[in-house]
Coordinates of C-alpha atoms in Angstrom, one line a residue:
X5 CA 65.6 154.5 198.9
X6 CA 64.4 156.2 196.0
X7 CA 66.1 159.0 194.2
X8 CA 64.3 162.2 194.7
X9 CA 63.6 164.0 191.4
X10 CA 64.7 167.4 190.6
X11 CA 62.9 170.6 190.8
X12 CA 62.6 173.0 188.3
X13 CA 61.0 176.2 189.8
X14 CA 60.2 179.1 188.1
X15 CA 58.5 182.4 188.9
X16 CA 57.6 184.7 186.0
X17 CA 57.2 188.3 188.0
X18 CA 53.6 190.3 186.8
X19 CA 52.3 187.1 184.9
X20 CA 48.8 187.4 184.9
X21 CA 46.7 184.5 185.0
X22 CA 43.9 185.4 182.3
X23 CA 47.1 186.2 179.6
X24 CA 48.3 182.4 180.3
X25 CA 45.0 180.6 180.3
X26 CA 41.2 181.5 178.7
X27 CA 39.9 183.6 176.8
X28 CA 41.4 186.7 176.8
X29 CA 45.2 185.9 175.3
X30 CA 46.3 187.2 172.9
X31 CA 49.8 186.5 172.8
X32 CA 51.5 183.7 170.8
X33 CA 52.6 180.9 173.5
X34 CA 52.9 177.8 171.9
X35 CA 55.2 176.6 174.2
X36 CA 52.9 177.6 177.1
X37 CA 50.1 176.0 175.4
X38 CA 51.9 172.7 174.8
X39 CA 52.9 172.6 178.4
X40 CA 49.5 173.2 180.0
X41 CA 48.2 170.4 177.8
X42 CA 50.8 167.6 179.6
X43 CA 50.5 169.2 183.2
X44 CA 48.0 170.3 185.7
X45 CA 47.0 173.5 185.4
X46 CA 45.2 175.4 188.5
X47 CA 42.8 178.1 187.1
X48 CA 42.3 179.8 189.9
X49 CA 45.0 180.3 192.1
X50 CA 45.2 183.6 194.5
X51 CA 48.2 184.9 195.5
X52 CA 48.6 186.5 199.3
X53 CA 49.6 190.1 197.9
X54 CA 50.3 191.7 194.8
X55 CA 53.8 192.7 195.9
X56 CA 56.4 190.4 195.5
X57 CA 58.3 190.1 198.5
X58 CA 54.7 189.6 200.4
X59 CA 53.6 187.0 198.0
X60 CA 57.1 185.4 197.5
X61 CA 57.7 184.8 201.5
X62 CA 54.5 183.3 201.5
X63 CA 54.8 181.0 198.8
X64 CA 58.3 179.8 200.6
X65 CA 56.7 179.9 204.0
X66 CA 53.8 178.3 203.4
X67 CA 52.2 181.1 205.6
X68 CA 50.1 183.8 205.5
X69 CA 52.3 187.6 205.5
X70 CA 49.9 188.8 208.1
X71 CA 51.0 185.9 210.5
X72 CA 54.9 186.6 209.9
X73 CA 54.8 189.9 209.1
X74 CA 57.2 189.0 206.4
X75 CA 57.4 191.2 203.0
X76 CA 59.5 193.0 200.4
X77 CA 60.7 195.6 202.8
X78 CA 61.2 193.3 206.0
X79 CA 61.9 189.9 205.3
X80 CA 63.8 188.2 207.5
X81 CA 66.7 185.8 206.7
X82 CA 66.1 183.5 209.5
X83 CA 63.0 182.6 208.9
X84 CA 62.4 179.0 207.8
X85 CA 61.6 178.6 204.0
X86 CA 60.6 175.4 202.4
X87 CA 64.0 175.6 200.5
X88 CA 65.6 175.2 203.8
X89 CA 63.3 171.9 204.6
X90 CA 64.5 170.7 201.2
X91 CA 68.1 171.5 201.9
X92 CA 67.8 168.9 204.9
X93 CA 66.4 166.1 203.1
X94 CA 69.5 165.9 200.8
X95 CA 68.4 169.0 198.6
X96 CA 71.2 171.0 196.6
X97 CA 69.8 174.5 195.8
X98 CA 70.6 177.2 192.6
X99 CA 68.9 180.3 192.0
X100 CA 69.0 183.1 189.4
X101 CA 67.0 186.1 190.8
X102 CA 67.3 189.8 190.5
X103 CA 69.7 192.1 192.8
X104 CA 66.7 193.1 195.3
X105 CA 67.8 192.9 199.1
X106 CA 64.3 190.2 199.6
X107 CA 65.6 188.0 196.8
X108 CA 69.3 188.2 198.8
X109 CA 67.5 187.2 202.4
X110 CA 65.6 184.6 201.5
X111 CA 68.4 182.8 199.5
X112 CA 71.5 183.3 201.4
X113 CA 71.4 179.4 202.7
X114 CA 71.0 178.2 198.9
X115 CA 74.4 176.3 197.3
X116 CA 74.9 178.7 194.7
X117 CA 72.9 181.6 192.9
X118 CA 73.7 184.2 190.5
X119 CA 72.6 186.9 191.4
X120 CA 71.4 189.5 188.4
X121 CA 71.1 193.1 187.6
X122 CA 67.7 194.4 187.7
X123 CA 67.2 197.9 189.6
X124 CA 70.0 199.7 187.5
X125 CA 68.1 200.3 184.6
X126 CA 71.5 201.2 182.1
X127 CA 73.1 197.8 183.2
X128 CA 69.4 195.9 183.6
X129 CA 69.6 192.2 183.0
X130 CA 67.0 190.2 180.8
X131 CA 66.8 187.0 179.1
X132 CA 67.7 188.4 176.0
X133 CA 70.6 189.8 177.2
X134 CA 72.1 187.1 178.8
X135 CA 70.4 185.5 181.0
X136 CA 68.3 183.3 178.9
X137 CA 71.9 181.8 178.0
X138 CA 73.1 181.3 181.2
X139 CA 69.9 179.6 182.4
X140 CA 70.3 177.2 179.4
X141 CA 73.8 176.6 180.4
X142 CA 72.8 175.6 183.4
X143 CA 70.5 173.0 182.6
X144 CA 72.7 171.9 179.9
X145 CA 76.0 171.3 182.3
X146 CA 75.2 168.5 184.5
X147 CA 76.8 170.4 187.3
X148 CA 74.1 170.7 189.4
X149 CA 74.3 168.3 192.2
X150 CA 71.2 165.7 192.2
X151 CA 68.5 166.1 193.2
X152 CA 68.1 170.2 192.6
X153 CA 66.2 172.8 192.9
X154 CA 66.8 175.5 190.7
X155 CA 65.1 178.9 191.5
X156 CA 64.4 181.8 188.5
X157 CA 62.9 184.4 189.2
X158 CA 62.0 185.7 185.5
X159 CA 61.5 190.0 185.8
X160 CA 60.9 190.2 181.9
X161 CA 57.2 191.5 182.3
X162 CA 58.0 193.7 184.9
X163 CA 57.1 197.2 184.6
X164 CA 58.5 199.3 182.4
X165 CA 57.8 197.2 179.7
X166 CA 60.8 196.8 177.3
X167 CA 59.7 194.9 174.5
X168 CA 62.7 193.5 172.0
X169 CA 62.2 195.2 168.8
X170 CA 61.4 191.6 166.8
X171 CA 58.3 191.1 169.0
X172 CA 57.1 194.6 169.0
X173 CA 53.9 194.4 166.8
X174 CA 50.2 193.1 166.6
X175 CA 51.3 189.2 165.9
X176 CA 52.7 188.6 169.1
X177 CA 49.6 190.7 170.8
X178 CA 47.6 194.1 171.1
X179 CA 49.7 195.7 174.3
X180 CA 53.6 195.5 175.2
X181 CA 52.7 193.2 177.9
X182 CA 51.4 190.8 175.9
X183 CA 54.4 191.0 173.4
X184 CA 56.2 190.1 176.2
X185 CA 54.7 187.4 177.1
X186 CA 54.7 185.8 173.7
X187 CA 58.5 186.9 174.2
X188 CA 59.0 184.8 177.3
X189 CA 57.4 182.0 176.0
X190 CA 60.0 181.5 173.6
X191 CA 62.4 181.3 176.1
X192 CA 60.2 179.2 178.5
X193 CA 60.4 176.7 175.2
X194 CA 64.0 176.3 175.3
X195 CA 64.7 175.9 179.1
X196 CA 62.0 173.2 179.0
X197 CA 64.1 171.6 175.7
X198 CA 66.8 171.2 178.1
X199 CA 64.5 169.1 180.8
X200 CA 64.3 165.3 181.3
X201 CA 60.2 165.5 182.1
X202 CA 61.0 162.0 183.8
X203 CA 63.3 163.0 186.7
X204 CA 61.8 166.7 187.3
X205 CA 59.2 168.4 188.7
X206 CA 58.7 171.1 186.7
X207 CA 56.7 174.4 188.4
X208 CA 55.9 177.4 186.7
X209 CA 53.9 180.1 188.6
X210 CA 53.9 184.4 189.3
X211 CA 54.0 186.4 192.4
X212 CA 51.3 188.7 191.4
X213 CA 49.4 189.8 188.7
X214 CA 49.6 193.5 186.7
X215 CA 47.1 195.9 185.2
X216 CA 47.5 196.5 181.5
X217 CA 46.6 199.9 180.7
X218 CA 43.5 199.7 178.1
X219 CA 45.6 202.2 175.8
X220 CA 49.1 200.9 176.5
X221 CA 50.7 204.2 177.4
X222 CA 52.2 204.1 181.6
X223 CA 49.6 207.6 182.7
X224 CA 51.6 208.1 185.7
X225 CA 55.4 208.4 183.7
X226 CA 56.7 211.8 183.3
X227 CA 60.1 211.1 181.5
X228 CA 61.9 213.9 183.2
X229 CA 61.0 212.9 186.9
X230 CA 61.5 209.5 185.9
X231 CA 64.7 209.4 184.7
X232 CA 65.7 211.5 187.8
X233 CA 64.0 209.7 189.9
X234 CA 65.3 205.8 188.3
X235 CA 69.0 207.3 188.0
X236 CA 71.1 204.0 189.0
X237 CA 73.5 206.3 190.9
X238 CA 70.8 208.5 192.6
X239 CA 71.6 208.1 196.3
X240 CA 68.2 208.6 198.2
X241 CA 69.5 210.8 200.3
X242 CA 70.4 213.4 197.0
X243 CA 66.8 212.9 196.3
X244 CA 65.9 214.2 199.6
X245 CA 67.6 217.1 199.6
X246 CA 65.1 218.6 196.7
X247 CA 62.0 217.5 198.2
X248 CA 60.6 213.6 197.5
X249 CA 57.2 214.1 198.1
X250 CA 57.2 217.4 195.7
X251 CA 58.2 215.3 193.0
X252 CA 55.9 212.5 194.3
X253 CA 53.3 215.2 194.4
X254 CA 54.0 216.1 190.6
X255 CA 53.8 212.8 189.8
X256 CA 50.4 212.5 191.4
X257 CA 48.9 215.3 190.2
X258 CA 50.1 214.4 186.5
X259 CA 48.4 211.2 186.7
X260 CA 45.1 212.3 188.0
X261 CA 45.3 214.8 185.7
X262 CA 45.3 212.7 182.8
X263 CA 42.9 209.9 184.7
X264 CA 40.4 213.1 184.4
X265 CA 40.7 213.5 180.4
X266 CA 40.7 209.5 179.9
X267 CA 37.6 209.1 182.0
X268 CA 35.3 211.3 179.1
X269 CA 36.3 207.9 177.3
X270 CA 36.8 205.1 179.2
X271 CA 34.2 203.6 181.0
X272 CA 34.6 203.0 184.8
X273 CA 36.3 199.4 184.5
X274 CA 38.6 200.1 181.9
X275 CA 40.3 203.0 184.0
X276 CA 40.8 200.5 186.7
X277 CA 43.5 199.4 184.3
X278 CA 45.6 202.2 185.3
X279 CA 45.2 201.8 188.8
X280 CA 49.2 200.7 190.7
X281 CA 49.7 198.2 192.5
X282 CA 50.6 198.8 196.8
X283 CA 47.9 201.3 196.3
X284 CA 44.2 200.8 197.8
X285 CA 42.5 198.1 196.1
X286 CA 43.0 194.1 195.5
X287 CA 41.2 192.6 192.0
X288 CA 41.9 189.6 190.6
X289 CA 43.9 191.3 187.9
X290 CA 46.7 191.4 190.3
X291 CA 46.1 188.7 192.8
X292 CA 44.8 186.1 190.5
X293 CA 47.9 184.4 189.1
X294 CA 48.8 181.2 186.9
X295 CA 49.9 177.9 188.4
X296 CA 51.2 174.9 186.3
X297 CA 52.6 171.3 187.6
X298 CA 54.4 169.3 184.8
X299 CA 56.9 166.8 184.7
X300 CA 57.9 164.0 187.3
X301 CA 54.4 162.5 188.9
X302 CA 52.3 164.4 186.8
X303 CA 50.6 161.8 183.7
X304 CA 47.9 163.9 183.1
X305 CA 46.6 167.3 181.4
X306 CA 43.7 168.6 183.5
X307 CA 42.5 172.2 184.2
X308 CA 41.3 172.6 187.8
X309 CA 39.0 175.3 188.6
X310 CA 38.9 175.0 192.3
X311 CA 40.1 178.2 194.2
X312 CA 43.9 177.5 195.9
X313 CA 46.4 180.0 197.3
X314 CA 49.8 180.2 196.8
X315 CA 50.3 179.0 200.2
X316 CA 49.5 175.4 199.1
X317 CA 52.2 175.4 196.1
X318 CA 55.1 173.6 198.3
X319 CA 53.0 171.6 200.3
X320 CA 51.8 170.1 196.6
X321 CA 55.8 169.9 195.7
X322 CA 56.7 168.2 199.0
X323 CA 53.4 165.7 198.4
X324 CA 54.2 164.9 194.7
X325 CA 58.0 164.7 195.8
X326 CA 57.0 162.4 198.8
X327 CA 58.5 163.9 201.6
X328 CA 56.9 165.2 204.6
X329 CA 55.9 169.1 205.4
X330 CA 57.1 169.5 208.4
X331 CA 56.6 173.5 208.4
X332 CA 53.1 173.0 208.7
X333 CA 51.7 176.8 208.3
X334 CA 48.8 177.6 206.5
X335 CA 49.0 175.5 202.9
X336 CA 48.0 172.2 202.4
X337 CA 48.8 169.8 199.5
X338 CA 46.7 170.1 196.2
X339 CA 47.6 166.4 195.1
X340 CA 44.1 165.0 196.7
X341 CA 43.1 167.7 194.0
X342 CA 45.3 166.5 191.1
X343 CA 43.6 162.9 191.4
X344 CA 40.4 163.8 191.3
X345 CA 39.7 163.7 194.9
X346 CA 37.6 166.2 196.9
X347 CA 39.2 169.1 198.9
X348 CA 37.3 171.6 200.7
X349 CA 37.9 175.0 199.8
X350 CA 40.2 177.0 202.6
X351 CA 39.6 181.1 202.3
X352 CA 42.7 183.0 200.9
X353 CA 44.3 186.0 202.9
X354 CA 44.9 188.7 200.2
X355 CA 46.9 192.0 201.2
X356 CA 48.6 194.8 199.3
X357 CA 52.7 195.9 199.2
X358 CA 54.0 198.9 200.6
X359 CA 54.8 201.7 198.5
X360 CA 56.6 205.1 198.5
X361 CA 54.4 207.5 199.6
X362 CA 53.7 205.5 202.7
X363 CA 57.6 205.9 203.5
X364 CA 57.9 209.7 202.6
X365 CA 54.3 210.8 204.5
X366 CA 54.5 209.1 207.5
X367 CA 56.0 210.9 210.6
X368 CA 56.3 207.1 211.7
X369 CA 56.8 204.9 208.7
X370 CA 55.7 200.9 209.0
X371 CA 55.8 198.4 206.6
X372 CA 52.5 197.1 206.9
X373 CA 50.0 196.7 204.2
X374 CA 47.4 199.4 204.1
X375 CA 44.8 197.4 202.9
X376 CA 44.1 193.4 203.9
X377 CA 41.5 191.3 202.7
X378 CA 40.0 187.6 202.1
X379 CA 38.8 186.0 199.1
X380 CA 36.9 182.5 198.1
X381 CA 35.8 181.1 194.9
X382 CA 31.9 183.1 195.4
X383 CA 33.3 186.4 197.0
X384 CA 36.1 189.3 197.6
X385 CA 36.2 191.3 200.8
X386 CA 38.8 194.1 201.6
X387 CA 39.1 196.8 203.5
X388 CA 41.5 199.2 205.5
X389 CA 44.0 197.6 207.5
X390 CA 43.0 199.7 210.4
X391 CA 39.3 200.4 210.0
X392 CA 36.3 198.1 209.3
X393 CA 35.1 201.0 208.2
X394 CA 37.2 202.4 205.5
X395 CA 38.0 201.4 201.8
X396 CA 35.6 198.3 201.9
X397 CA 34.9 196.7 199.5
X398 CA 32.7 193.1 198.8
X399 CA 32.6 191.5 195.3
X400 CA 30.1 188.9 194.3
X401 CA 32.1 186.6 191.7
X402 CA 29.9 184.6 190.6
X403 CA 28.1 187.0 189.0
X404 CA 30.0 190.0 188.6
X405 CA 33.5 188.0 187.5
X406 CA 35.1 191.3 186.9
X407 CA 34.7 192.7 190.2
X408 CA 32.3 195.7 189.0
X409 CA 29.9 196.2 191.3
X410 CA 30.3 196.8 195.3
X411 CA 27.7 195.4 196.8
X412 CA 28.8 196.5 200.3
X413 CA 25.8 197.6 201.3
X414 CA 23.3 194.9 199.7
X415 CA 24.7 192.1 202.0
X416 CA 25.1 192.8 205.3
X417 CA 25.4 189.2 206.3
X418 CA 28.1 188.2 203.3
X419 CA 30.1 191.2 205.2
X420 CA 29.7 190.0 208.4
X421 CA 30.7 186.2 207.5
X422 CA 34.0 187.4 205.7
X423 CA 35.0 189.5 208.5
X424 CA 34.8 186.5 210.9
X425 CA 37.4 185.0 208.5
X426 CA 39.6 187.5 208.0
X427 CA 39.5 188.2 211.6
X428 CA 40.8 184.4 212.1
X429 CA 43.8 185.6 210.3
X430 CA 43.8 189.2 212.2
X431 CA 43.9 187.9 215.9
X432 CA 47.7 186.3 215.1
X433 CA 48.1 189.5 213.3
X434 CA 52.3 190.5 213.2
X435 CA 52.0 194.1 213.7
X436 CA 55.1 194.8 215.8
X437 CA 57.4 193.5 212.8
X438 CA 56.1 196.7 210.7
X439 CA 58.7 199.1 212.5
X440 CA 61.3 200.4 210.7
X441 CA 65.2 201.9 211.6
X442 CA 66.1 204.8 210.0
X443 CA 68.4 202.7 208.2
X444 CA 65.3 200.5 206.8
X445 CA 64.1 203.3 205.6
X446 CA 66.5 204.5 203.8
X447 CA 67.1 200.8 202.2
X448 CA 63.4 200.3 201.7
X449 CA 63.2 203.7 199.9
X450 CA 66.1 203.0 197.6
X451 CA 64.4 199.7 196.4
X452 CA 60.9 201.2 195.8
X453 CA 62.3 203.4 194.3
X454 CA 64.0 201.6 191.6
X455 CA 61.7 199.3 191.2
X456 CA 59.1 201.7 190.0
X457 CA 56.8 200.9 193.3
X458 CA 56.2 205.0 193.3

């Protein structure tokens, strides 16, 4: 009986994964760097949604969100996560994550989490505050039962971008986002200080990706709604009362406003980098995110360019780990992969969050994705959730990598083969999960809210 090694899991929220591997970095991540050169690094990883409840659940579900109908406004506490599985086979589990109420579902089995401040922006949490000590602590104490798993979920990168005034300027990269990153990296560097590489796993990863404005300035902020409408104490109820959707509407017609002066400019694909997230449209910019395995099992550094989906990250774990998935969903192991073996490529199932507007418009509000899509490594398909008809869009990546041109219309067939596989997702489709109480509503609005999905 061998002793089962630890797990060190982290999530950095918004990590893109063309600012952690290729050519266009800019940021200073030596740390990064050094640790993609000792693990396995996959280059091409999709993530299910570029919300992070919807990727999240499906990362620790090993299943598809249109199959549960699990995501950041609905997830259900009940529902059987990988951390659970782990918990059975002898597991102890520890988690730092932000005060959201999907990060409180899905952990409310775990031994022991802290639980940190994230959606009051005056009392916000980041590793520079204190968390980068207390995770350090941590991993320094030898409290942690063996074998762990500890769980961070890292919201340094998330949106509004606070930079720390030392790494604010052009040596640490050209946009705030990528000052952050060189931030976190430092960071990343002294958690891994604290790790014996022998006796842990070590797995670094993102829920989704994030589009970096090409001038660096946020198009859709107007400070005055904004700090009324991120006000820790703002009940959304007081909001309400003077009209949501007006200032939503304000907000809206600010930001188109300005899209129309920047577009004399910018060429079509760099205004895509003001697009939101939960919004209408699915590039790898937000779905294509980083995926590193380092540590215990893993002798080699090797980039793999094969296409995998976040789906597949515990099934890997569980292989590498050797103990059996039992969950069984849509993921499969990657270790066939990681030595060099052949693996077939599986499609990916690609969908977007729910925001706002979808809450305050609709007479009967659901939280269901409005747009749902499938991806492999030679094309991207997506369309309306409710209409083959509307919002579609096909991609041919192998020779239009940046997803410029919809060819839509040039290949019928291509369109008809990628609806037959998203429909093999579709016909187990969860759509009954969507409905909301009044009282999700409420909730759901208050966290949308504060976390800026507006």
């Amino acid at each position: 009986n061998y002793m089962k090694p630890n797990i060190l899991f982290i999530t950095i929220d918004s990590l893109r994964n063309d600012r952690c591997f290729g050519e266009n970095r800019n940021s200073k991540t030596p740390n990064l760097d050094s640790l993609i050169k000792k693990s396995i690094y996959f280059s091409q990883t999709i993530s299910a949604g570029d919300q992070t409840g919807t990727s999240l659940s499906s990362v620790f579900t090993g299943i598809f969100p249109i199959r549960t109908g699990q995501n950041q406004i609905n997830f259900k506490s009940d529902f059987l996560t990988y951390f659970d599985v782990l918990k059975e086979a002898g597991y102890h589990s520890y988690a730092l994550i932000p005060d959201d109420a999907f990060f409180k579902k899905f952990s409310i089995n775990f031994d022991e989490k802290i639980i940190y401040v994230f959606t009051d922006k005056k009392k916000k949490q980041l590793l520079g505050t204190d968390l980068g000590d207390k995770i350090i602590t941590k991993l320094n104490s030898n409290e942690m039962k063996e074998p762990w798993i500890y769980f961070l979920h890292l919201m340094d990168l998330h949106t509004p971008f606070s930079v720390p005034i030392e790494f604010d300027n052009q040596k640490n990269g050209e946009t705030k986002y990528d000052r952050l990153i060189s931030y976190v990296d430092v960071w990343l560097g002294r958690f891994l200080n604290q790790i014996n590489m022998e006796n842990t796993l070590i797995v670094i990863t993102s829920d989704h990706g994030e589009y970096i404005p090409v001038t660096d300035e946020n198009i859709s902020e107007i400070p005055n709604i904004q700090r009324f409408l991120s006000k820790g104490k703002t009940s959304v109820s007081f909001i309400e009362k003077i009209r949501m959707k007006t200032l939503l509407n304000v907000r809206f017609a600010a930001q188109t406003y300005r899209k129309e002066k920047l577009k004399r400019t910018l060429s079509p694909y760099e205004m895509r980098s003001f697009n939101s997230r939960s919004a209408l449209d699915l590039y790898d910019e937000i779905v294509c995110i980083p995926l590193i395995f380092a540590g215990y099992n893993i002798d080699a550094g090797k980039i793999i360019s094969d296409m995998v989906r976040n789906v597949d990250i515990f099934p890997t774990i569980f292989e590498i780990i050797g103990l059996p998935d039992s969950i069984k969903g849509d993921g499969r192991s990657l270790f066939p992969l990681m030595n060099d073996k052949k693996l077939d490529e599986l499609p990916a199932y690609i969908e977007v969050g729910i925001n706002l507007a979808q809450l305050v418009n609709s007479k009967n509000p659901k939280a269901l994705p409005k747009i749902i899509g499938v991806r492999t490594s030679e094309y991207k398909y997506f369309r309306a959730r409710d209409s083959r008809e509307r919002n579609v869009r096909l991609f041919d990546l192998k020779n239009d990598a940046l997803e410029k041109k919809n060819i839509i219309d040039e290949k019928p067939k291509v369109v008809k083969k990628m609806e037959e596989i998203l429909s093999q997702f579709t016909k187990d489709m969860k759509g009954d999960e969507g409905t909301l109480t009044a009282e999700d509503i409420k909730k759901a609005k208050e966290t949308l809210l504060k976390l800026g999905y507006i």
